[in-house]
Amino acid sequence: MIETKKFTSLFRLALRRLLFLVCLGLCGALVSATLVRFAPGYGVEERELDPRWSASSVEALRRQQALHQGLPSFYFHYLSALAHGDLGESDSLKRPVRELLRQRLPVTGNSVLRGLGLAWLAASFLALLGLASRGWLFEASATAFNSLLLSLPSAVVAMLAVHLRTPVFCAIAVVVFPRLYSYIRNLLLRAYDQPYVLAARARGLASRVILCRHVLPLAAPPLLALLGVSFAISFGAAIPIEALCDSPGLGQLAWHAALGRDLPLIVNVTLVVSLVMLAANFFADLAGRTFAGSAP
Amino acid sequence: MIRRVSAVFSLAIALCSPAFVAAQSAGQSGGELHFCLHGEPKTFNPLLVEDGQSETIRYLTGGVLIRLNRQTQALEPGLAVSWKVSEQGRRISFRLRSGLHFSDGTPFISEDVAYTMKALMDPQLHSPTGDSFRSGEGQIAVQTPSADTIVVTFPAPVAGLERLFDQVAILSAHSPKKEMAVLGPFYVADYNPGSYVLLRRNPNYWKKDKDGKPLPYLDSIRLDIQRNHDIEILRFRRGEIHLINSLDADLFDRLQKESPAAAHDAGPSLDSEQLWFNQVPTAAPPDYKKAWFRSTEFRKAISLAINRADLSRIVYAGHARPAYGPISPANHFWFNSALPAPQYDSAAALRLLARAGFRFDGSTLRDGLGNRVEFTVITSTGNKPREQMVAMIQQDLSQIGIKVNMVTLDFPSLIERITRTYDYEACLLGLTNSDIDPNSQMNVWLSSAENHQWNPRQSKPATAWEAEIDRLMQAQASATSDKKRKADWDRVQQIAAEQQPFIYLINRDAMSAISPAVIGSAPSVLDPHAFWNADVLRLGPDPSLGAQK
Amino acid sequence: MKPLQKVAASILCAIFVLMVLATFFLPAHYARQFRDIPNAGPSTAHLLGTDALGRDSLSRLLYGTRVSLLLAPAAALLSTLIASLLGSAAGLLGGWFERIVLAATDLSLALPWLFLLLVVRALLPLDVPPLVSVVIAFLMMGLLGWQASVRVICAAARGVRDSDFLLLARSSGCKPARLLLRHVAPNLRPLFYAQFLISIPLFILTEANLSILGLGVMEPMPSWGNLMRGLEDFSLLSANPWRLVPLVLLVIVVMCFQLVLPSQEVTQ
């Protein structure tokens, strides 16, 4: 009885929070719209510099730009169109934003998920190896390697990925892996040093049993929280990396939209990115707090 | 049995081998040419083309009445067998080829040309191609006396009328496919946004080679959308793409070291890089600075103090020539060869400045009122040659005591400053010229026009020399012969050299990369440098690989 | 301190001293172009060769080290101040204020901050001296980089709020101002220091990333990121390995910072 009550209250809490998140995402989108609208260079086209245009054509071009001028009316139209599922049309690419997002989001999602998976695999493997060996040489070299990866600017990682012709998700994995490794390692070390785990080891239980039955359940909640945060990190890192590697994903779209002052595109891309990051951090928080009682 | 089989086999090989050898030596027919576009094409409608990528697709798919041969710079018959310009450039009559069809089979008749011209000259349509023909108010009149003749009459004489038809791709009036039905060597078969455009061979293309074989030789062209220039050159090195239409100087040098046969420098192109000062009277900079920028001696002194030879040697690794005027020496007919060559002389610059009331005390230059001469040059972000040129100009001008600051801005902010707010002091930008005929620069030299960058949209000319240039521009637009026009343009170039409203720095070379596997290429200084003759290009065995492609 | 940490700390001190001394011994002005010898290799006159415009690479590296190593802590200070104020307020007050601050933190990570930097650069008046524009660039980074520390500080402040000694102080009638000054701040101060030290390498890396994209320190002033723009040409690197020196220096310094500092929670 108490369990179901707890579950339903949790569910309602989650729902309320999600609604809050969506509103927050929309706020973020509108803030970026304001930024773009009042940024210098809005409403100006590179085409104006072409000397072949006649004076009347340039006038017509400028009149077209002026249509976007009213910010409150833009908010109103954007939100009402959003309610119908219409995300507007990109100014610079002349295609519906929904179609653009539908093409680019899977590419980014693919790189992010694969990069994240690779980073988690590598980090967990290395952390477990460290636990198994516990020698100072391994620890020193692992720490050095980790620091090295953490010290590379992500722009340099992206350049390396381009030159070595590795796919984008490898670059994302390289950026995320060091942050994961140190945290996972500390977590596992602390879990292994718990008194009852020590007792289990003293009693001579197999290390596999210790790992599965005692350590992992202890470390699971903060690891879940870490999952959410690492997703947000890799999504955030994916955007500049994709822009540099010229991969046809969300990052390149965002960069192009910022440079071209493409208002509808920036608003929608910000909406998507903020929703993803907010959701990821929210689930991380939820996982952390739900199991707060059982955390070390 | 085995001996018979092997005998038949060797006979078969013997019979095939001459053909095989012949095919190899002539180059394979067919094949797919790969190269890159630097962005998404914005439109497939040839009348609305404004950006470089759409123009590439228009060049490869559009059939034109008159084609400018990029190599000889002479006009050749295209869809029109012959043409005649009369009434001093107001009327042009064409005799068209008969029996031609669009890529989808629709027959080509003069009505299609009429439809295209009327759509192009529609006042509601705003495109650079259409605007080039608009020399005066009024509608055009089109007559089609027969299925293969057409007469177009313009409201006012159009300078360089024939050359402008190189940009007009003929649309079909009746085809259900609208603008996708084309008369050029290729047609758009597939478009994957963000990824590639696939062009396939047009079986109905009218041109044949001298043996009577139908052109083009290639089966298809695949244009990958690739913005990053470093990735593009990486792919070229790996053999994934066959050509790069325009290369930067440092990438060119990189490539030349590795594969000299692939890197081509066709000589100085029509593009230029120039520096100009803000001469708008109501602009933001303080009055004493505006007084400097409006002083002819100041501008000429700056021009004398800049070492253009160093700019071309260091920034462009020698792949550029110092420039002094709006027309590049590559433009054989229109270039005024009587112009003095650009000079580098700091002492002469200081003398000129002294005459204008400036004082140089050995380390700083001050004007007549005692203000230190200092200004900021804005240029576009992400363009390394421009940033390097400003850095070099900083050092050159510091030798005559002038302090130059550099600010790089992204393009929209830059354009806003130079076209709307006029909140800048000096600007360094380049001009990409695709047209030999300087009439396309009309909007740069007319003082009332938009692109008169240093002081646009004047209600009446601010200086006597600008009034003189206005008069010359109007004269050349309605001149009857090319010789008269050239005399006018020579005078314009002379005034530009005397007054230096634009301080021209260099003319870049036209550099391209073409894989040895591409047979028949002849890189030219006019755009498109590497594939202007796409219909006669072939893919053959790459000698460096020693195998077939 | 572990031996590894001692080594890292001594390397950092050595680099810092070298940097301070070097400003008095710059071989040539960092903007001076020796136009006869562009892209030259190492020689007695130019120990690390020259760059594409003939400027002495060693001078540019030393000056760039000064720019990056002095301004990154300034940016870190600014961001830590903002994060401390926001984070501790959120943690102490709790409830909806905390939720809003945390949500705003996540949201600001999603905003197109590259665009913000573009905008700020475009808005600056044109006659600003280059040094001032560099300082402004780092200040902007500081203003935009506070998100990383807020969560950690907020969690710690929450812990302090729920602690026993604070409850005791409140129940004894301690006024809020005194509470903050005497009880909360001393407990949170070590965390602020730690976050400040942790942010420094992050800002060094951020500046490098931005300058590679062309949005950081403007030419001709050198910085580590600026000097690494020449790395895009990998094929030349095997012939001119001395071009990697700025990257190697950056990696060493950031690694040393990380080894010296205590290990921390995962930050973004």
JSON list of N, CA, C and O in Angstrom, two decimals, chain A residues 32 34 43 60 93 97 127 133 140-141 147 159 179 187 189 197 203-204 218 236 249 254 276 281 284 295:
[
{"chain": "A", "resi": 32, "resn": "SER", "atom": "N", "xyz": [16.53, 32.97, -26.60]},
{"chain": "A", "resi": 32, "resn": "SER", "atom": "CA", "xyz": [17.48, 32.99, -27.70]},
{"chain": "A", "resi": 32, "resn": "SER", "atom": "C", "xyz": [16.90, 33.75, -28.89]},
{"chain": "A", "resi": 32, "resn": "SER", "atom": "O", "xyz": [17.64, 34.39, -29.64]},
{"chain": "A", "resi": 34, "resn": "THR", "atom": "N", "xyz": [15.07, 36.42, -28.66]},
{"chain": "A", "resi": 34, "resn": "THR", "atom": "CA", "xyz": [15.33, 37.82, -28.36]},
{"chain": "A", "resi": 34, "resn": "THR", "atom": "C", "xyz": [16.78, 38.18, -28.65]},
{"chain": "A", "resi": 34, "resn": "THR", "atom": "O", "xyz": [17.08, 39.22, -29.23]},
{"chain": "A", "resi": 43, "resn": "GLY", "atom": "N", "xyz": [18.78, 40.75, -40.01]},
{"chain": "A", "resi": 43, "resn": "GLY", "atom": "CA", "xyz": [18.03, 41.36, -41.09]},
{"chain": "A", "resi": 43, "resn": "GLY", "atom": "C", "xyz": [18.90, 41.86, -42.21]},
{"chain": "A", "resi": 43, "resn": "GLY", "atom": "O", "xyz": [18.45, 42.58, -43.08]},
{"chain": "A", "resi": 60, "resn": "ALA", "atom": "N", "xyz": [13.43, 45.63, -52.33]},
{"chain": "A", "resi": 60, "resn": "ALA", "atom": "CA", "xyz": [12.50, 44.52, -52.10]},
{"chain": "A", "resi": 60, "resn": "ALA", "atom": "C", "xyz": [13.08, 43.54, -51.09]},
{"chain": "A", "resi": 60, "resn": "ALA", "atom": "O", "xyz": [12.39, 43.03, -50.20]},
{"chain": "A", "resi": 93, "resn": "LEU", "atom": "N", "xyz": [17.78, 28.46, -45.25]},
{"chain": "A", "resi": 93, "resn": "LEU", "atom": "CA", "xyz": [17.77, 27.23, -46.03]},
{"chain": "A", "resi": 93, "resn": "LEU", "atom": "C", "xyz": [16.45, 27.04, -46.76]},
{"chain": "A", "resi": 93, "resn": "LEU", "atom": "O", "xyz": [16.30, 26.13, -47.55]},
{"chain": "A", "resi": 97, "resn": "VAL", "atom": "N", "xyz": [11.43, 23.81, -40.81]},
{"chain": "A", "resi": 97, "resn": "VAL", "atom": "CA", "xyz": [12.37, 23.47, -39.74]},
{"chain": "A", "resi": 97, "resn": "VAL", "atom": "C", "xyz": [12.15, 22.04, -39.27]},
{"chain": "A", "resi": 97, "resn": "VAL", "atom": "O", "xyz": [13.08, 21.32, -38.92]},
{"chain": "A", "resi": 127, "resn": "ALA", "atom": "N", "xyz": [38.10, 1.08, -15.07]},
{"chain": "A", "resi": 127, "resn": "ALA", "atom": "CA", "xyz": [37.94, 1.19, -13.62]},
{"chain": "A", "resi": 127, "resn": "ALA", "atom": "C", "xyz": [37.99, -0.19, -12.96]},
{"chain": "A", "resi": 127, "resn": "ALA", "atom": "O", "xyz": [38.66, -0.38, -11.93]},
{"chain": "A", "resi": 133, "resn": "SER", "atom": "N", "xyz": [43.76, -4.83, -10.38]},
{"chain": "A", "resi": 133, "resn": "SER", "atom": "CA", "xyz": [45.22, -4.86, -10.26]},
{"chain": "A", "resi": 133, "resn": "SER", "atom": "C", "xyz": [45.71, -4.08, -9.06]},
{"chain": "A", "resi": 133, "resn": "SER", "atom": "O", "xyz": [46.55, -4.54, -8.31]},
{"chain": "A", "resi": 140, "resn": "ALA", "atom": "N", "xyz": [49.11, 5.03, -11.87]},
{"chain": "A", "resi": 140, "resn": "ALA", "atom": "CA", "xyz": [49.81, 6.23, -12.35]},
{"chain": "A", "resi": 140, "resn": "ALA", "atom": "C", "xyz": [49.57, 6.43, -13.84]},
{"chain": "A", "resi": 140, "resn": "ALA", "atom": "O", "xyz": [49.26, 7.54, -14.29]},
{"chain": "A", "resi": 141, "resn": "SER", "atom": "N", "xyz": [49.73, 5.33, -14.62]},
{"chain": "A", "resi": 141, "resn": "SER", "atom": "CA", "xyz": [49.58, 5.49, -16.07]},
{"chain": "A", "resi": 141, "resn": "SER", "atom": "C", "xyz": [48.13, 5.81, -16.43]},
{"chain": "A", "resi": 141, "resn": "SER", "atom": "O", "xyz": [47.87, 6.61, -17.33]},
{"chain": "A", "resi": 147, "resn": "SER", "atom": "N", "xyz": [44.36, 12.34, -17.53]},
{"chain": "A", "resi": 147, "resn": "SER", "atom": "CA", "xyz": [44.66, 13.78, -17.53]},
{"chain": "A", "resi": 147, "resn": "SER", "atom": "C", "xyz": [44.96, 14.27, -18.92]},
{"chain": "A", "resi": 147, "resn": "SER", "atom": "O", "xyz": [44.56, 15.37, -19.30]},
{"chain": "A", "resi": 159, "resn": "MET", "atom": "N", "xyz": [39.66, 18.12, -34.63]},
{"chain": "A", "resi": 159, "resn": "MET", "atom": "CA", "xyz": [40.59, 18.20, -35.77]},
{"chain": "A", "resi": 159, "resn": "MET", "atom": "C", "xyz": [41.29, 16.86, -35.98]},
{"chain": "A", "resi": 159, "resn": "MET", "atom": "O", "xyz": [41.48, 16.40, -37.11]},
{"chain": "A", "resi": 179, "resn": "ARG", "atom": "N", "xyz": [36.09, 12.21, -18.00]},
{"chain": "A", "resi": 179, "resn": "ARG", "atom": "CA", "xyz": [35.26, 12.65, -16.90]},
{"chain": "A", "resi": 179, "resn": "ARG", "atom": "C", "xyz": [34.55, 11.48, -16.23]},
{"chain": "A", "resi": 179, "resn": "ARG", "atom": "O", "xyz": [34.38, 11.44, -15.02]},
{"chain": "A", "resi": 187, "resn": "LEU", "atom": "N", "xyz": [34.02, 6.16, -7.18]},
{"chain": "A", "resi": 187, "resn": "LEU", "atom": "CA", "xyz": [32.79, 5.55, -6.66]},
{"chain": "A", "resi": 187, "resn": "LEU", "atom": "C", "xyz": [33.05, 4.10, -6.27]},
{"chain": "A", "resi": 187, "resn": "LEU", "atom": "O", "xyz": [32.70, 3.65, -5.16]},
{"chain": "A", "resi": 189, "resn": "LEU", "atom": "N", "xyz": [35.89, 2.61, -5.70]},
{"chain": "A", "resi": 189, "resn": "LEU", "atom": "CA", "xyz": [36.85, 2.51, -4.61]},
{"chain": "A", "resi": 189, "resn": "LEU", "atom": "C", "xyz": [36.16, 2.72, -3.26]},
{"chain": "A", "resi": 189, "resn": "LEU", "atom": "O", "xyz": [36.38, 1.97, -2.31]},
{"chain": "A", "resi": 197, "resn": "VAL", "atom": "N", "xyz": [31.62, -4.74, 2.84]},
{"chain": "A", "resi": 197, "resn": "VAL", "atom": "CA", "xyz": [32.29, -5.31, 1.66]},
{"chain": "A", "resi": 197, "resn": "VAL", "atom": "C", "xyz": [33.63, -5.90, 2.09]},
{"chain": "A", "resi": 197, "resn": "VAL", "atom": "O", "xyz": [34.04, -6.96, 1.65]},
{"chain": "A", "resi": 203, "resn": "ARG", "atom": "N", "xyz": [35.77, -12.81, 4.33]},
{"chain": "A", "resi": 203, "resn": "ARG", "atom": "CA", "xyz": [35.18, -14.15, 4.40]},
{"chain": "A", "resi": 203, "resn": "ARG", "atom": "C", "xyz": [35.54, -14.97, 3.18]},
{"chain": "A", "resi": 203, "resn": "ARG", "atom": "O", "xyz": [35.23, -16.16, 3.13]},
{"chain": "A", "resi": 204, "resn": "GLY", "atom": "N", "xyz": [36.15, -14.35, 2.20]},
{"chain": "A", "resi": 204, "resn": "GLY", "atom": "CA", "xyz": [36.63, -15.13, 1.07]},
{"chain": "A", "resi": 204, "resn": "GLY", "atom": "C", "xyz": [35.61, -15.31, -0.05]},
{"chain": "A", "resi": 204, "resn": "GLY", "atom": "O", "xyz": [35.72, -16.23, -0.85]},
{"chain": "A", "resi": 218, "resn": "LEU", "atom": "N", "xyz": [25.11, -0.82, -4.37]},
{"chain": "A", "resi": 218, "resn": "LEU", "atom": "CA", "xyz": [25.47, 0.38, -3.63]},
{"chain": "A", "resi": 218, "resn": "LEU", "atom": "C", "xyz": [25.78, 1.54, -4.56]},
{"chain": "A", "resi": 218, "resn": "LEU", "atom": "O", "xyz": [25.39, 2.68, -4.35]},
{"chain": "A", "resi": 236, "resn": "GLY", "atom": "N", "xyz": [26.12, 18.24, -25.15]},
{"chain": "A", "resi": 236, "resn": "GLY", "atom": "CA", "xyz": [26.71, 19.56, -25.23]},
{"chain": "A", "resi": 236, "resn": "GLY", "atom": "C", "xyz": [28.01, 19.56, -26.01]},
{"chain": "A", "resi": 236, "resn": "GLY", "atom": "O", "xyz": [28.30, 20.48, -26.75]},
{"chain": "A", "resi": 249, "resn": "GLY", "atom": "N", "xyz": [24.72, 17.05, -38.70]},
{"chain": "A", "resi": 249, "resn": "GLY", "atom": "CA", "xyz": [23.85, 16.88, -37.54]},
{"chain": "A", "resi": 249, "resn": "GLY", "atom": "C", "xyz": [23.39, 18.22, -37.02]},
{"chain": "A", "resi": 249, "resn": "GLY", "atom": "O", "xyz": [23.44, 19.25, -37.69]},
{"chain": "A", "resi": 254, "resn": "ALA", "atom": "N", "xyz": [23.16, 24.35, -35.94]},
{"chain": "A", "resi": 254, "resn": "ALA", "atom": "CA", "xyz": [23.16, 25.43, -34.96]},
{"chain": "A", "resi": 254, "resn": "ALA", "atom": "C", "xyz": [24.20, 26.49, -35.33]},
{"chain": "A", "resi": 254, "resn": "ALA", "atom": "O", "xyz": [23.93, 27.69, -35.26]},
{"chain": "A", "resi": 276, "resn": "VAL", "atom": "N", "xyz": [16.41, 18.52, -24.26]},
{"chain": "A", "resi": 276, "resn": "VAL", "atom": "CA", "xyz": [17.22, 17.31, -24.05]},
{"chain": "A", "resi": 276, "resn": "VAL", "atom": "C", "xyz": [18.08, 17.45, -22.80]},
{"chain": "A", "resi": 276, "resn": "VAL", "atom": "O", "xyz": [18.11, 16.56, -21.95]},
{"chain": "A", "resi": 281, "resn": "ASN", "atom": "N", "xyz": [19.32, 16.12, -17.17]},
{"chain": "A", "resi": 281, "resn": "ASN", "atom": "CA", "xyz": [19.70, 16.50, -15.81]},
{"chain": "A", "resi": 281, "resn": "ASN", "atom": "C", "xyz": [18.59, 16.22, -14.82]},
{"chain": "A", "resi": 281, "resn": "ASN", "atom": "O", "xyz": [18.84, 15.89, -13.66]},
{"chain": "A", "resi": 284, "resn": "ALA", "atom": "N", "xyz": [18.68, 12.63, -13.94]},
{"chain": "A", "resi": 284, "resn": "ALA", "atom": "CA", "xyz": [19.83, 12.40, -13.07]},
{"chain": "A", "resi": 284, "resn": "ALA", "atom": "C", "xyz": [19.50, 12.82, -11.64]},
{"chain": "A", "resi": 284, "resn": "ALA", "atom": "O", "xyz": [19.78, 12.09, -10.68]},
{"chain": "A", "resi": 295, "resn": "ALA", "atom": "N", "xyz": [22.34, 5.90, -0.61]},
{"chain": "A", "resi": 295, "resn": "ALA", "atom": "CA", "xyz": [23.65, 6.31, -1.13]},
{"chain": "A", "resi": 295, "resn": "ALA", "atom": "C", "xyz": [24.70, 6.17, -0.04]},
{"chain": "A", "resi": 295, "resn": "ALA", "atom": "O", "xyz": [24.37, 6.26, 1.14]}
]
